[in-house]
Amino acid sequence: MEPFFGTGAVGFNSPVNGTHIVGDTNPHIINFYQQVQSGKITPYTMRTYLERESKLLEMADEDGYAYYRLVRDRFNQEHSPYDFVFFVSGRV
């Protein structure tokens, strides 16, 4: 299942015949997919990133909220697709 497709209600209930394009205007999703397409993000690099960040989150003060704020601030400055996936992966 594609993680940014939501429930997929519109896509799954569209007629089967014909050509359909499902798109998004969220620049962070677009950036993520462009990084995957170019090979800059691979399953290995993403897994390594998420495992490292999860450990840091678990060890952080305030039951992880202190680290959440650090990643949030870093994302707001750098717009890293890795940090974006960190937020949507349910790790926080």
PDB file of C-alpha atoms in Angstrom:
ATOM      1  CA  MET A   1       0.000   0.000   0.000  1.00  0.00           C
ATOM      2  CA  GLU A   2       1.293   3.428  -0.896  1.00  0.00           C
ATOM      3  CA  PRO A   3       1.792   5.348   2.381  1.00  0.00           C
ATOM      4  CA  PHE A   4       0.605   8.755   1.148  1.00  0.00           C
ATOM      5  CA  PHE A   5      -2.567   7.579  -0.607  1.00  0.00           C
ATOM      6  CA  GLY A   6      -4.728   8.058   2.477  1.00  0.00           C
ATOM      7  CA  THR A   7      -7.723   5.767   2.411  1.00  0.00           C
ATOM      8  CA  GLY A   8      -7.574   5.725  -1.381  1.00  0.00           C
ATOM      9  CA  ALA A   9     -11.372   6.130  -1.493  1.00  0.00           C
ATOM     10  CA  VAL A  10     -11.391   8.224  -4.662  1.00  0.00           C
ATOM     11  CA  GLY A  11      -8.773   6.153  -6.457  1.00  0.00           C
ATOM     12  CA  PHE A  12     -10.255   2.793  -5.513  1.00  0.00           C
ATOM     13  CA  ASN A  13     -13.779   3.845  -6.467  1.00  0.00           C
ATOM     14  CA  SER A  14     -12.858   5.221  -9.896  1.00  0.00           C
ATOM     15  CA  PRO A  15     -13.904   3.282 -12.995  1.00  0.00           C
ATOM     16  CA  VAL A  16     -11.339   0.642 -13.938  1.00  0.00           C
ATOM     17  CA  ASN A  17     -11.196   1.452 -17.646  1.00  0.00           C
ATOM     18  CA  GLY A  18      -9.296   4.422 -19.010  1.00  0.00           C
ATOM     19  CA  THR A  19      -6.237   6.271 -17.828  1.00  0.00           C
ATOM     20  CA  HIS A  20      -6.116   7.768 -14.355  1.00  0.00           C
ATOM     21  CA  ILE A  21      -3.483   9.942 -12.785  1.00  0.00           C
ATOM     22  CA  VAL A  22      -3.278  10.318  -9.037  1.00  0.00           C
ATOM     23  CA  GLY A  23      -1.125  13.244  -7.996  1.00  0.00           C
ATOM     24  CA  ASP A  24      -0.279  15.410  -5.060  1.00  0.00           C
ATOM     25  CA  THR A  25       0.799  18.994  -4.589  1.00  0.00           C
ATOM     26  CA  ASN A  26       2.510  18.526  -1.224  1.00  0.00           C
ATOM     27  CA  PRO A  27       6.120  19.584  -1.877  1.00  0.00           C
ATOM     28  CA  HIS A  28       7.439  17.271   0.862  1.00  0.00           C
ATOM     29  CA  ILE A  29       5.825  14.182  -0.677  1.00  0.00           C
ATOM     30  CA  ILE A  30       7.070  15.205  -4.120  1.00  0.00           C
ATOM     31  CA  ASN A  31      10.597  15.748  -2.771  1.00  0.00           C
ATOM     32  CA  PHE A  32      10.530  12.342  -1.077  1.00  0.00           C
ATOM     33  CA  TYR A  33       9.552  10.550  -4.276  1.00  0.00           C
ATOM     34  CA  GLN A  34      12.121  12.479  -6.316  1.00  0.00           C
ATOM     35  CA  GLN A  35      14.839  11.403  -3.862  1.00  0.00           C
ATOM     36  CA  VAL A  36      13.682   7.776  -4.156  1.00  0.00           C
ATOM     37  CA  GLN A  37      13.556   8.006  -7.939  1.00  0.00           C
ATOM     38  CA  SER A  38      17.082   9.416  -8.113  1.00  0.00           C
ATOM     39  CA  GLY A  39      18.435   6.698  -5.815  1.00  0.00           C
ATOM     40  CA  LYS A  40      19.420   9.106  -3.024  1.00  0.00           C
ATOM     41  CA  ILE A  41      16.934   7.373  -0.720  1.00  0.00           C
ATOM     42  CA  THR A  42      17.052   3.589  -0.698  1.00  0.00           C
ATOM     43  CA  PRO A  43      15.382   1.037   1.566  1.00  0.00           C
ATOM     44  CA  TYR A  44      18.738   0.628   3.329  1.00  0.00           C
ATOM     45  CA  THR A  45      19.328   4.342   3.955  1.00  0.00           C
ATOM     46  CA  MET A  46      15.757   4.891   5.139  1.00  0.00           C
ATOM     47  CA  ARG A  47      15.815   1.895   7.461  1.00  0.00           C
ATOM     48  CA  THR A  48      19.167   2.968   8.911  1.00  0.00           C
ATOM     49  CA  TYR A  49      17.864   6.497   9.443  1.00  0.00           C
ATOM     50  CA  LEU A  50      14.609   5.369  11.095  1.00  0.00           C
ATOM     51  CA  GLU A  51      16.348   2.882  13.382  1.00  0.00           C
ATOM     52  CA  ARG A  52      18.829   5.533  14.538  1.00  0.00           C
ATOM     53  CA  GLU A  53      16.150   8.188  15.036  1.00  0.00           C
ATOM     54  CA  SER A  54      13.890   5.755  16.902  1.00  0.00           C
ATOM     55  CA  LYS A  55      16.656   4.999  19.396  1.00  0.00           C
ATOM     56  CA  LEU A  56      17.303   8.714  19.924  1.00  0.00           C
ATOM     57  CA  LEU A  57      13.589   9.298  20.388  1.00  0.00           C
ATOM     58  CA  GLU A  58      13.331   6.521  22.972  1.00  0.00           C
ATOM     59  CA  MET A  59      16.239   7.941  25.001  1.00  0.00           C
ATOM     60  CA  ALA A  60      15.084  11.573  24.860  1.00  0.00           C
ATOM     61  CA  ASP A  61      13.772  13.579  27.769  1.00  0.00           C
ATOM     62  CA  GLU A  62      10.082  14.298  28.267  1.00  0.00           C
ATOM     63  CA  ASP A  63       9.105  10.843  26.968  1.00  0.00           C
ATOM     64  CA  GLY A  64      10.617  11.677  23.595  1.00  0.00           C
ATOM     65  CA  TYR A  65       8.957  15.053  23.159  1.00  0.00           C
ATOM     66  CA  ALA A  66      12.280  16.899  23.492  1.00  0.00           C
ATOM     67  CA  TYR A  67      13.666  14.939  20.533  1.00  0.00           C
ATOM     68  CA  TYR A  68      10.444  15.356  18.583  1.00  0.00           C
ATOM     69  CA  ARG A  69      10.875  19.144  18.852  1.00  0.00           C
ATOM     70  CA  LEU A  70      14.490  18.874  17.698  1.00  0.00           C
ATOM     71  CA  VAL A  71      13.498  16.850  14.604  1.00  0.00           C
ATOM     72  CA  ARG A  72      10.542  19.174  13.932  1.00  0.00           C
ATOM     73  CA  ASP A  73      12.779  22.241  14.040  1.00  0.00           C
ATOM     74  CA  ARG A  74      15.379  20.530  11.849  1.00  0.00           C
ATOM     75  CA  PHE A  75      12.681  19.568   9.339  1.00  0.00           C
ATOM     76  CA  ASN A  76      11.285  23.100   9.262  1.00  0.00           C
ATOM     77  CA  GLN A  77      14.749  24.424   8.378  1.00  0.00           C
ATOM     78  CA  GLU A  78      16.095  21.701   6.087  1.00  0.00           C
ATOM     79  CA  HIS A  79      12.945  19.976   4.728  1.00  0.00           C
ATOM     80  CA  SER A  80      14.702  16.601   4.785  1.00  0.00           C
ATOM     81  CA  PRO A  81      12.638  13.826   3.203  1.00  0.00           C
ATOM     82  CA  TYR A  82      14.031  11.523   5.886  1.00  0.00           C
ATOM     83  CA  ASP A  83      12.591  13.698   8.643  1.00  0.00           C
ATOM     84  CA  PHE A  84       9.314  13.908   6.717  1.00  0.00           C
ATOM     85  CA  VAL A  85       9.010  10.112   6.693  1.00  0.00           C
ATOM     86  CA  PHE A  86       9.958  10.066  10.382  1.00  0.00           C
ATOM     87  CA  PHE A  87       6.813  12.066  11.118  1.00  0.00           C
ATOM     88  CA  VAL A  88       4.451  10.131   8.861  1.00  0.00           C
ATOM     89  CA  SER A  89       5.817   6.705   9.829  1.00  0.00           C
ATOM     90  CA  GLY A  90       4.138   6.759  13.219  1.00  0.00           C
ATOM     91  CA  ARG A  91       7.443   6.891  15.073  1.00  0.00           C
ATOM     92  CA  VAL A  92       6.305  10.016  16.892  1.00  0.00           C
TER      93      VAL A  92
END
